[in-house]
Coordinates of C-alpha atoms in Angstrom, one line a residue:
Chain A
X1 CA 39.1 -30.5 -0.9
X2 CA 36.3 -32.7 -1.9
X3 CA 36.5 -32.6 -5.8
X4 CA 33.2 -33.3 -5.9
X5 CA 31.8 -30.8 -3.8
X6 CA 34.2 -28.3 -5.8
X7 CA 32.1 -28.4 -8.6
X8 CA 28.8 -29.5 -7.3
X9 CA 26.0 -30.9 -10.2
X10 CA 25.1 -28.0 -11.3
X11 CA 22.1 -26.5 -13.8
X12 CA 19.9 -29.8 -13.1
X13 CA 16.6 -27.3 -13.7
X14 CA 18.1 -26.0 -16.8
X15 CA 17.3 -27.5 -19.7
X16 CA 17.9 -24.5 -21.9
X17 CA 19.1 -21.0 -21.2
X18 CA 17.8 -17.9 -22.9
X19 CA 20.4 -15.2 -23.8
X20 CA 20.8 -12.2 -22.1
X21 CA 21.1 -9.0 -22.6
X22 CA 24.2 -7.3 -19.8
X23 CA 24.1 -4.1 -21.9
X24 CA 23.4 -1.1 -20.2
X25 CA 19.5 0.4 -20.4
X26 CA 21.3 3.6 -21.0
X27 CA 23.7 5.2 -23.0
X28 CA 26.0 8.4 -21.5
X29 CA 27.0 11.2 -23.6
X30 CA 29.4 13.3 -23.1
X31 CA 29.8 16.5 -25.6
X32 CA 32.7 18.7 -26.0
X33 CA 31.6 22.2 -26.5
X34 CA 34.2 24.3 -27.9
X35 CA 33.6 27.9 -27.6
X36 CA 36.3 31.0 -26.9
X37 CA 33.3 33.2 -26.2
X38 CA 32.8 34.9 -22.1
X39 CA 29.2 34.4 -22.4
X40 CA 27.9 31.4 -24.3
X41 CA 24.3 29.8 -24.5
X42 CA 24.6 26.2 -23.3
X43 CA 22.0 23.7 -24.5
X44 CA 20.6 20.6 -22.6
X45 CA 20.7 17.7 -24.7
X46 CA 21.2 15.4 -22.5
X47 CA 18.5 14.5 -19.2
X48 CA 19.9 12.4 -15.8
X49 CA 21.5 9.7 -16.0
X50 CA 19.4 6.6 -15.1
X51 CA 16.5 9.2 -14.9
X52 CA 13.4 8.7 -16.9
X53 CA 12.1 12.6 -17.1
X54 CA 12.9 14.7 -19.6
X55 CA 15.1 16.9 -17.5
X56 CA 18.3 17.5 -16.0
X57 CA 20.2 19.9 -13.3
X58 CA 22.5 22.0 -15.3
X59 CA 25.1 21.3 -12.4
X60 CA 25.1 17.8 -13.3
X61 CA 24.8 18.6 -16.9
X62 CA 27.8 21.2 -16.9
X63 CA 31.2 19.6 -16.1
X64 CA 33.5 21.7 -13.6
X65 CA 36.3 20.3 -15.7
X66 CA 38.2 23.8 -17.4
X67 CA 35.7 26.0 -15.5
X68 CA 37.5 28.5 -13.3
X69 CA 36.0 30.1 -10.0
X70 CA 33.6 32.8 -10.5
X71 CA 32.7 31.3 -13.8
X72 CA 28.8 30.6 -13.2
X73 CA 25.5 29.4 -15.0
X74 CA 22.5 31.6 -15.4
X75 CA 19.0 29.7 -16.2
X76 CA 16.1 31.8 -16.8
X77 CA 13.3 31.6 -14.3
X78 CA 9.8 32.6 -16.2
X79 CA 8.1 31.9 -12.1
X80 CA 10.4 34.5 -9.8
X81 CA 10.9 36.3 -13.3
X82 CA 14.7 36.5 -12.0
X83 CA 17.6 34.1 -13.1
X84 CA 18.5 30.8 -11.1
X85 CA 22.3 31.0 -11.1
X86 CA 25.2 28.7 -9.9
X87 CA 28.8 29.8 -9.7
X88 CA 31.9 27.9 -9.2
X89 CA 33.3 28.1 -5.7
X90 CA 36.7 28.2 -4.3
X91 CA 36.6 24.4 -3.9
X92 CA 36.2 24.2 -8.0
X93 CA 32.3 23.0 -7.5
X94 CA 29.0 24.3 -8.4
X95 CA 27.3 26.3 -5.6
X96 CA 24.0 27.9 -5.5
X97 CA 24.4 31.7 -6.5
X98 CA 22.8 34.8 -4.5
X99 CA 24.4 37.3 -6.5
X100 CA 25.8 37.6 -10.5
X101 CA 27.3 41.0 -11.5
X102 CA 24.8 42.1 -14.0
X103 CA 21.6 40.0 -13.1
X104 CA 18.8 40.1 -10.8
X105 CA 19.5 36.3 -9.2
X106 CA 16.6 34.8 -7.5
X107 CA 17.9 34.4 -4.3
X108 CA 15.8 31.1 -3.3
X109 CA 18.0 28.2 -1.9
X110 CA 16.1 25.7 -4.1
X111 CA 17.8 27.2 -6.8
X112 CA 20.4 24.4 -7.0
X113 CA 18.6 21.3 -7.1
X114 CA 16.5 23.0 -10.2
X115 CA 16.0 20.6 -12.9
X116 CA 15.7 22.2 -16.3
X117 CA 13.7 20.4 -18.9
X118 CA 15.7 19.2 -22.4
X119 CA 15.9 21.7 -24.8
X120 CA 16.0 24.5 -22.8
X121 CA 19.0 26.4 -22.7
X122 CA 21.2 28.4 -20.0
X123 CA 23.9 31.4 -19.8
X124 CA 27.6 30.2 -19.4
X125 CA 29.7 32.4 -18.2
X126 CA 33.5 32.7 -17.8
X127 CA 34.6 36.5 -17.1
X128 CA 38.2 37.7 -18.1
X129 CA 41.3 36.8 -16.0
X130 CA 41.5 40.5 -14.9
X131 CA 37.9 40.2 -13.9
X132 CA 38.6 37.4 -11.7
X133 CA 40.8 33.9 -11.1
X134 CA 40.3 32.5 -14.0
X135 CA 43.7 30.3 -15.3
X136 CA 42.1 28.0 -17.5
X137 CA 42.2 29.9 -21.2
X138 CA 38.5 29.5 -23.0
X139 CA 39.8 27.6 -25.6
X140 CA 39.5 24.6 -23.8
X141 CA 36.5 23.0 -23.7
X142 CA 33.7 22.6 -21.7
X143 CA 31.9 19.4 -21.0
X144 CA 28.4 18.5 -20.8
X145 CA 27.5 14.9 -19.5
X146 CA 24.4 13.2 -19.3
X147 CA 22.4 10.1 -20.4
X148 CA 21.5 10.4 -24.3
X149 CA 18.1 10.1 -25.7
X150 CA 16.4 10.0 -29.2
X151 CA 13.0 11.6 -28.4
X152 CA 10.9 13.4 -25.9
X153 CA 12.3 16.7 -26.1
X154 CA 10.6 19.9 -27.2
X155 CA 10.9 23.4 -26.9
X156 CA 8.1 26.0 -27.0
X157 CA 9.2 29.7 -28.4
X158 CA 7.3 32.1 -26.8
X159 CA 5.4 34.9 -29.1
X160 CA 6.4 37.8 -29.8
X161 CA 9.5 37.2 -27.8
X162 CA 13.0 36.0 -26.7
X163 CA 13.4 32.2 -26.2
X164 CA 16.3 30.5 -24.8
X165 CA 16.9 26.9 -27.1
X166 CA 19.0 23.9 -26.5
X167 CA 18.7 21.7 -29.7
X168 CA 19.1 18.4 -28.4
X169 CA 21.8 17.0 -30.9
X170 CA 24.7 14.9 -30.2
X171 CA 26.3 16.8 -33.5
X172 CA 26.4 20.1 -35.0
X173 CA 23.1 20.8 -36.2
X174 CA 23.0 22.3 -39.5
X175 CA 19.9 25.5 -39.1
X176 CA 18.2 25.2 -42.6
X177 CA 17.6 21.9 -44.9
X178 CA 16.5 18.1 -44.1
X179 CA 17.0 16.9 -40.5
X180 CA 18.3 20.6 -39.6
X181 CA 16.2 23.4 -36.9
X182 CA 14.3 24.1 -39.9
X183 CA 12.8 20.0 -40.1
X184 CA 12.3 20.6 -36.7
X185 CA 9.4 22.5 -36.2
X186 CA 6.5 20.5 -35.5
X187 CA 4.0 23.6 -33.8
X188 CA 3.5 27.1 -36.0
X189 CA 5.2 28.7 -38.9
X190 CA 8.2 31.0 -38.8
X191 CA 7.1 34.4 -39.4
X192 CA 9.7 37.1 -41.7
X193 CA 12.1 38.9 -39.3
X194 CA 12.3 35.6 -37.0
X195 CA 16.0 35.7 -36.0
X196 CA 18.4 32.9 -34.6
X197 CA 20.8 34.7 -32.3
X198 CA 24.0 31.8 -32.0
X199 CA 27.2 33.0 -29.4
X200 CA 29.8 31.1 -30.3
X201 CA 33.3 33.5 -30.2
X202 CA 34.6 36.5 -28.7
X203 CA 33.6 38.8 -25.5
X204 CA 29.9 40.3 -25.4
X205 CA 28.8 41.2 -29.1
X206 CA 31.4 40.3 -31.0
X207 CA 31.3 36.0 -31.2
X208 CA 27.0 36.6 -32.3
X209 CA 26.1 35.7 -35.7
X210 CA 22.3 36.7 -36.5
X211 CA 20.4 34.9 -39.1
X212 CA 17.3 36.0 -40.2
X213 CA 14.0 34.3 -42.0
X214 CA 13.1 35.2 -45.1
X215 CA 10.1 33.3 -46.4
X216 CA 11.0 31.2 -49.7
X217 CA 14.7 31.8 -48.6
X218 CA 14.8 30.0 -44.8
X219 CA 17.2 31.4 -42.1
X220 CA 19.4 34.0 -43.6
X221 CA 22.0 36.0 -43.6
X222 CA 22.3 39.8 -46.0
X223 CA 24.7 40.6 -48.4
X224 CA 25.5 44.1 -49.8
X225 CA 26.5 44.2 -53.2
X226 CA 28.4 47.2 -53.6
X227 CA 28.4 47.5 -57.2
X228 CA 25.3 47.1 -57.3
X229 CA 23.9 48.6 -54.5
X230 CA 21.1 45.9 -53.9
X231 CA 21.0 43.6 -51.0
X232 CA 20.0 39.9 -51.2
X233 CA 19.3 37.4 -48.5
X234 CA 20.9 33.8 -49.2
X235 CA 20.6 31.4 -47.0
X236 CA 22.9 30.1 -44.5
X237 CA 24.6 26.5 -44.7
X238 CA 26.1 27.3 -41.0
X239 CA 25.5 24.8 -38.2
X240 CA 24.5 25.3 -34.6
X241 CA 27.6 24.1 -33.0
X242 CA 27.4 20.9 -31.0
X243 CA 26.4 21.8 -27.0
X244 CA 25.1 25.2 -27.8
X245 CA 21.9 26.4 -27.7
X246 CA 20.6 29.9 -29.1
X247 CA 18.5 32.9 -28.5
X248 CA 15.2 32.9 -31.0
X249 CA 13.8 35.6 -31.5
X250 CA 10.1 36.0 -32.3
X251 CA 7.9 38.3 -34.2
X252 CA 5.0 36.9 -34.6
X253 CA 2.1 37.0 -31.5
X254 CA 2.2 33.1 -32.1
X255 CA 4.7 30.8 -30.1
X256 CA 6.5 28.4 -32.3
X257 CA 8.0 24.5 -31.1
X258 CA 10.5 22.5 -31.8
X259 CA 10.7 18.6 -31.0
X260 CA 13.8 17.1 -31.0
Chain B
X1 CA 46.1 -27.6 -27.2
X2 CA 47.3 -28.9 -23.6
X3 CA 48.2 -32.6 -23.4
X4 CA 45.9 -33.8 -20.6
X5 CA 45.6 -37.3 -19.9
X6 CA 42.2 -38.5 -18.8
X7 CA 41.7 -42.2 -18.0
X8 CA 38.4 -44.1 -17.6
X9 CA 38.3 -47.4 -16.0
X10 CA 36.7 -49.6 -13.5
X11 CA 37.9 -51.3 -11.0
X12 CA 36.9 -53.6 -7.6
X13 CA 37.8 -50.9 -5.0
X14 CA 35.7 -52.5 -2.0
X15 CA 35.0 -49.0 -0.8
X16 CA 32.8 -47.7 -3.2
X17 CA 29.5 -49.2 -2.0
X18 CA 27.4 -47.9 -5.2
X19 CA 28.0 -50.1 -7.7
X20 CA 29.5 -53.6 -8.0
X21 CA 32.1 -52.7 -10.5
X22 CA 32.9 -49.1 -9.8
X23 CA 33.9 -46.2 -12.7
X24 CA 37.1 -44.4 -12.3
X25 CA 38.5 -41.2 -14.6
X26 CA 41.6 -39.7 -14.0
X27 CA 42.5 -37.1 -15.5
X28 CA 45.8 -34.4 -15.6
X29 CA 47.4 -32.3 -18.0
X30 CA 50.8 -32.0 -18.4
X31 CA 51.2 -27.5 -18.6
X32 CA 51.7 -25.3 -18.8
X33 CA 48.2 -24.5 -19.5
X34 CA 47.1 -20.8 -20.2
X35 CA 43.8 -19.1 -20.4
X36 CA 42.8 -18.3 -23.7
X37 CA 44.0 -14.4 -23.4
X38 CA 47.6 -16.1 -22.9
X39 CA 48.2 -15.6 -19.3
X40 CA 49.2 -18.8 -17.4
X41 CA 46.5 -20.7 -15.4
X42 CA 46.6 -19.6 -11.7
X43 CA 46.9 -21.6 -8.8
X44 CA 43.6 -22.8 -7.6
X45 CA 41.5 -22.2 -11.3
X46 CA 39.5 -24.6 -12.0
X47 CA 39.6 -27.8 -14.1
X48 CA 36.2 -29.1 -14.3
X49 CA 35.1 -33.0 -15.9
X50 CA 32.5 -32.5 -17.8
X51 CA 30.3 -35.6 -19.3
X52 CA 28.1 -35.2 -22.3
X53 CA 25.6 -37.6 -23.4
X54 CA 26.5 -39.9 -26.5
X55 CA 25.7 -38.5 -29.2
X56 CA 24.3 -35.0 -28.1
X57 CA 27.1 -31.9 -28.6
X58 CA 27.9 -29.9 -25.5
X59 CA 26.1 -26.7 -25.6
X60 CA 28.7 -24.9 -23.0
X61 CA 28.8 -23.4 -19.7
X62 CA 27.1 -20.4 -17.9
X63 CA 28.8 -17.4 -16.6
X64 CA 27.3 -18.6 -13.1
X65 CA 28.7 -21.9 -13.3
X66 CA 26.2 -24.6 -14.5
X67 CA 25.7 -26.1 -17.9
X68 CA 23.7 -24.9 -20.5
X69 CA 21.6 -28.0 -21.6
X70 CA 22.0 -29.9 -18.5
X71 CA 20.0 -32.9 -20.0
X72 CA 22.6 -33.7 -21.6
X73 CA 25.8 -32.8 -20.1
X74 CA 26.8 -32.5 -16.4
X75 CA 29.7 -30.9 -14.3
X76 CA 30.9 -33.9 -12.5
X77 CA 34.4 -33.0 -10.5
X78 CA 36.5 -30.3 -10.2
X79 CA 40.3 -30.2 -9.4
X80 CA 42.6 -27.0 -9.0
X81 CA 45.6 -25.7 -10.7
X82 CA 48.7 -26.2 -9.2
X83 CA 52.0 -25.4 -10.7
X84 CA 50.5 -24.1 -13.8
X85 CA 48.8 -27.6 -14.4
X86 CA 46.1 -29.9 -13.6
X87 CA 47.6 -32.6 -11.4
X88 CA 46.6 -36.4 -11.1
X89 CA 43.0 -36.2 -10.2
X90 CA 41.1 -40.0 -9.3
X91 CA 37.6 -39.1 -9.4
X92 CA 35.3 -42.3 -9.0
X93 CA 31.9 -42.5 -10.9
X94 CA 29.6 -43.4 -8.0
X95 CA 26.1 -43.5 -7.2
X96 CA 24.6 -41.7 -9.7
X97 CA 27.5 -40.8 -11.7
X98 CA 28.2 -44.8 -12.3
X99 CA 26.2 -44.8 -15.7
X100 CA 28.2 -41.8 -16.8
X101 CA 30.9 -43.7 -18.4
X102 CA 28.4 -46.3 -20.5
X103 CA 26.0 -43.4 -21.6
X104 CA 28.1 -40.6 -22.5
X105 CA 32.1 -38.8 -22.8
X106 CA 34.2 -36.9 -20.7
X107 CA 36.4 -33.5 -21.6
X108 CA 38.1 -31.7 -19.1
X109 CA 37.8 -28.1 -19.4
X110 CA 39.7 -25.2 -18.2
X111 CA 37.9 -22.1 -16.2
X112 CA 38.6 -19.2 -16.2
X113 CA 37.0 -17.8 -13.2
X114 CA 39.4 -14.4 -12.8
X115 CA 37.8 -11.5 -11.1
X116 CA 38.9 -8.2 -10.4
X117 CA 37.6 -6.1 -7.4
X118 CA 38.3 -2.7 -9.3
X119 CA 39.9 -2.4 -12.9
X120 CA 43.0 -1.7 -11.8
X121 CA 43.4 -4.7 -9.3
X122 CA 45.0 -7.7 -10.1
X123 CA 43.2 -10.7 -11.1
X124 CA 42.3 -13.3 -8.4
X125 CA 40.4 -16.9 -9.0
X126 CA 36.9 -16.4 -8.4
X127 CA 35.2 -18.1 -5.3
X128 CA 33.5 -20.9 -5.5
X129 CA 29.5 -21.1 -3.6
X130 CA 28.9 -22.5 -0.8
X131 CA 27.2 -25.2 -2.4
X132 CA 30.4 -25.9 -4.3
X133 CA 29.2 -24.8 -7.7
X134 CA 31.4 -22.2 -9.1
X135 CA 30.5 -19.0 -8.8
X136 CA 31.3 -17.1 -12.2
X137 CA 33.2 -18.0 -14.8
X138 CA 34.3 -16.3 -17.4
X139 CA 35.5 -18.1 -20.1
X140 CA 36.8 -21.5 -20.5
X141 CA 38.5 -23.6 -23.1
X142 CA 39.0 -27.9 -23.6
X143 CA 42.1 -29.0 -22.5
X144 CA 41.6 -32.5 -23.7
X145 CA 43.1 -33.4 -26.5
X146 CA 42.4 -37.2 -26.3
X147 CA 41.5 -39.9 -24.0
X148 CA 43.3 -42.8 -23.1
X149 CA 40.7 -45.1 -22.4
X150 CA 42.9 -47.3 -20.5
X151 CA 41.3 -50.4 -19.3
X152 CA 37.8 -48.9 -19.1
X153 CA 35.6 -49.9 -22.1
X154 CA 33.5 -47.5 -21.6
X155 CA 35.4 -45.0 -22.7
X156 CA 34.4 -42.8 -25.8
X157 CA 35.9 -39.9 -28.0
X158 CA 36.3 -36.8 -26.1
X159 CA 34.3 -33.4 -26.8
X160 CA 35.7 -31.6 -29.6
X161 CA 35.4 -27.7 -29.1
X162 CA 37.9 -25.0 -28.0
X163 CA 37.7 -21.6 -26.4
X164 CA 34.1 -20.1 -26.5
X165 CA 32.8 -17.4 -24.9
X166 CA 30.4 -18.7 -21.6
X167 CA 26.9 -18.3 -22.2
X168 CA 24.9 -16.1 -19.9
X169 CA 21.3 -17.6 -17.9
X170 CA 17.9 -15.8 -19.2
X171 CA 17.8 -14.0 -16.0
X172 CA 20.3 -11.6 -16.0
X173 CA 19.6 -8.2 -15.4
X174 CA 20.1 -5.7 -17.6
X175 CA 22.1 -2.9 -15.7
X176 CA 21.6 0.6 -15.2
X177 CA 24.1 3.3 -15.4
X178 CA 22.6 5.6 -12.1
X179 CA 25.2 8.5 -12.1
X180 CA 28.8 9.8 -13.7
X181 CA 31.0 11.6 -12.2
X182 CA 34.4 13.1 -14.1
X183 CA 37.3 13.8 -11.8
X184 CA 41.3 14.1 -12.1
X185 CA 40.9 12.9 -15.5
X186 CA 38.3 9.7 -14.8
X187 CA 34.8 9.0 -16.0
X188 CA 33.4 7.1 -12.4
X189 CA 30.2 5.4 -13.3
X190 CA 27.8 3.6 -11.0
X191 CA 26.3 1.1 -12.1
X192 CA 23.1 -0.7 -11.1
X193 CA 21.7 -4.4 -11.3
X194 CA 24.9 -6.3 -11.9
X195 CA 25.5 -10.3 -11.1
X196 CA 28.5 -11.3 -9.7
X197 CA 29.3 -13.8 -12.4
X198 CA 29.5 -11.3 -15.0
X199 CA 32.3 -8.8 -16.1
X200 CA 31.8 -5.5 -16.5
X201 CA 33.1 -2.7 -18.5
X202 CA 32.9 0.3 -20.5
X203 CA 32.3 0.8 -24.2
X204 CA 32.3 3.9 -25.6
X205 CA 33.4 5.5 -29.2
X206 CA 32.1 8.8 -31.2
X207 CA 29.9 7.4 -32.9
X208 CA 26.4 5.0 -31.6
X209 CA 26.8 2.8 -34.3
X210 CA 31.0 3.0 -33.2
X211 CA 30.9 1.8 -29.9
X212 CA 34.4 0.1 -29.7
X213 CA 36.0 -1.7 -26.2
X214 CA 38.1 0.5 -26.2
X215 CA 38.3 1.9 -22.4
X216 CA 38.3 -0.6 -19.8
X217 CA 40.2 -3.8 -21.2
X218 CA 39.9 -5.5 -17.5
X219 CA 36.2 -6.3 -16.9
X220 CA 35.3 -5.6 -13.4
X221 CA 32.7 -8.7 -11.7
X222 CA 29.3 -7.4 -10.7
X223 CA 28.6 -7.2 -6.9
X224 CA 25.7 -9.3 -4.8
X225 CA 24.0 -5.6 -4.1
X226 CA 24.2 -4.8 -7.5
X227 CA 26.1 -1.7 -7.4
X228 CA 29.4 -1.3 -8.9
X229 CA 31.8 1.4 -9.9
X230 CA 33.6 1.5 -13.4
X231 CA 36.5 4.2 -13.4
X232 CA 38.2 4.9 -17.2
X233 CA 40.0 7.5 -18.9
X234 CA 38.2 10.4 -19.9
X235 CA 39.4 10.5 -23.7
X236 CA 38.6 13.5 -25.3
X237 CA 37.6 11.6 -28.6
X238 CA 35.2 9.5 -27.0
X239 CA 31.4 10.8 -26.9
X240 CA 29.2 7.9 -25.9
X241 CA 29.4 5.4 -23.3
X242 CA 27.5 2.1 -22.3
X243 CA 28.3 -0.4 -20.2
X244 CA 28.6 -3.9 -21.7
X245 CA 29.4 -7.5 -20.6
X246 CA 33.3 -8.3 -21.2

């Protein structure tokens, strides 16, 4: 081999070389979301990777990893006023769902390539083993992937309602104090009897916990003194676990938002 | 360091047609030479003879292959490893190479131009374009620990440096993750807008500000489409990921 040819003059043109940047645009996220409850609310935090809208398919967003067949996602759909559902199949994937025991499931095939905006928030759920195949125990976790943003997001509470919410936090996100739900807020003011409604444990009603506002107190949660006999409202240090979203409850005729 | 032996000279060799009293460098080095990660050279890496003008410090070498400041330093021959060594090379300093020896000094340097088609695969040396320039490289470190000037009077102190990381050209893309998949415990990522001089891999931690290199500890090169595929572990500590230049 010509030696010279091997390493040909090379970089005559360049007289100085600006350094680049090979890190990725993006960053991927993936969150663990540990929950032992059959029905949980799942948040989207996280939009499509190497997409640029504030949005994501739950499908992509929702890891089949520790799902079971039969296990299946519910998203509210305020158009068909019906649920868009998606149920693991036989094959372990996500399929587009016709039919959920116990919801009225819009039966239109676009239902599967649905992208749901960031911060909303969807049903996941994962029925008993004597209700169906499951083998996987709930106390493993359940994944969420996507690409991680900072800002962008917001969510709009309907008034005088029932709003599905996905913080979009890469940590727990603590509900009252400085850079917690409460700091959120951007749009309205929360009204007394407002209610947080976090699934976290258990079957049905039993994993809820219910927090309350109370103005001059924040979200809240009642105590009985039984001495006493007076009730007080003190308010909660709890955190919205990391991947879940919650149900928010509203009282007054005014919507509320929340920017993440 | 490596012994290497690298000789400058002139002498009347007829052939040469370019100048009167042609410039010779030969150059060697004794091995076993490794790469600077401690692995032993490969048959067919590349040495490469690189001249640097007096009294100007050699500013390195690109991951594509070309000098950084190539006003004052030039690539000027190449020889393969053999045997874990660089072997005799005669190069002659002709044309216009034949004012190299009065005007500047010579250092051999070891490239490492290892690529990997998938992180898994073994490590081959990297091709070389067809226009003979190399076509990514890595790393590289100075072999040349002195010169023996020989008969040549030309001949003047050798580069001093050591292993340093290869600087990347302005116009490298910046690549895109475009979709993740997880499956039978593997994170797949695509990625977008890669160069095929760089190395690719995956950085990922639990933290933003934590982002340790702690998945894919073999870099995988970047592809002429652009489009390549990073496969790690799906550690259940880890929560971010990015991809970053190895």
């Amino acid at each position: 081999m010509n030696m010279k040819s091997l390493l040909a003059i090379a970089g005559i043109t360049a007289t100085s070389v600006a350094c680049a940047t090979v890190t990725s645009q993006n960053t991927l996220c993936r969150i663990a979301v540990n929950s032992t409850a059959k029905s949980i609310i799942l948040a989207l935090p996280l939009q499509t990777v190497g997409g640029t809208e504030m949005s994501i398919k739950v499908t992509d967003l929702v890891m089949t990893t520790n799902l079971d067949e039969g296990d299946s996602l519910l998203a509210w759909n305020a158009t068909e006023s019906t649920w868009d559902a998606w149920v693991i199949n036989s094959s372990g994937n996500w399929a587009s769902a016709t039919s959920v025991s116990g919801f009225d499931v819009n039966t239109s095939p676009a239902a599967e390539e649905t992208a749901l905006a960031c911060g909303k928030a969807v049903w996941l759920n994962r029925p008993d083993p004597a209700e169906g195949s499951r083998t996987n125990a709930r106390t493993l976790p359940v994944y969420l992937y996507g690409q991680y943003f900072t800002s962008g997001a917001s969510t709009t509470v309907a008034a005088s309602g029932s709003t599905f919410v996905g913080p979009c936090a890469t940590t727990a996100l603590p509900i009252n104090g400085n850079g917690g739900l409460t700091s959120k807020k951007t749009v309205g003011e929360f009204a007394d009897g407002d209610q947080i409604v976090v699934v976290n444990t258990g079957n049905t009603n039993t994993g809820r916990k219910t927090y309350t506002y109370k103005t001059g107190v924040g979200f809240a949660t009642q105590s009985y003194d039984t001495e006493a006999h007076t009730v007080s409202w003190t308010a909660t240090t709890d955190t919205i676990p990391v991947g879940l979203g919650f149900m928010y409850v509203r009282k007054a005729n005014t919507g509320l938002t929340f920017t993440w | 360091m490596k012994k290497l032996s690298l000789l400058i000279g002139a002498t009347a060799m007829a052939a040469v047609s370019f100048a009167a009293t042609p410039t010779w460098v030969e150059f060697s080095s004794k091995g076993p030479d490794k790469y600077a990660d401690g692995e032993f050279v490969q048959d067919g890496e590349i040495y490469a003879l690189v001249w640097v003008k007096a009294g100007a410090e050699f500013e390195g070498i690109t991951a594509d292959g070309k000098v950084v400041n190539a006003e004052t330093s030039k690539l000027v021959a190449g020889a393969r490893a053999k045997d874990r060594h660089c072997g005799t090379t005669f190069f002659t300093l002709a044309g216009e190479d034949a004012e190299l020896a009065s005007t500047g000094s010579f250092a051999v340097y070891l490239l490492d131009t290892r690529v990997r088609a998938t992180a898994d695969a073994e490590p081959t040396v990297g091709a070389v374009n067809t226009d003979g320039t190399v076509a990514a490289v890595n790393t590289y470190s100075e072999v040349a620990a002195s010169v023996s000037a020989g008969s040549a009077a030309n001949a003047s102190a050798p580069v001093a440096g050591g292993a340093v990381a290869t600087v990347l050209p302005g116009n490298v893309p910046q690549p895109v993750v475009t979709s993740i998949k997880v499956a039978g415990g593997k994170v797949i990522v695509t990625v977008a807008d890669t160069v095929p001089y760089v190395q690719y891999g995956i950085s990922s931690g639990d933290k933003l500000d934590n982002m340790e290199k702690n998945e894919l500890v073999t870099g995988v090169n970047g592809s002429p489409d652009g489009d390549i595929t990073l496969i790690v572990d799906d550690p259940a500590e880890n929560r971010f990921f990015k991809v970053i230049r190895k």
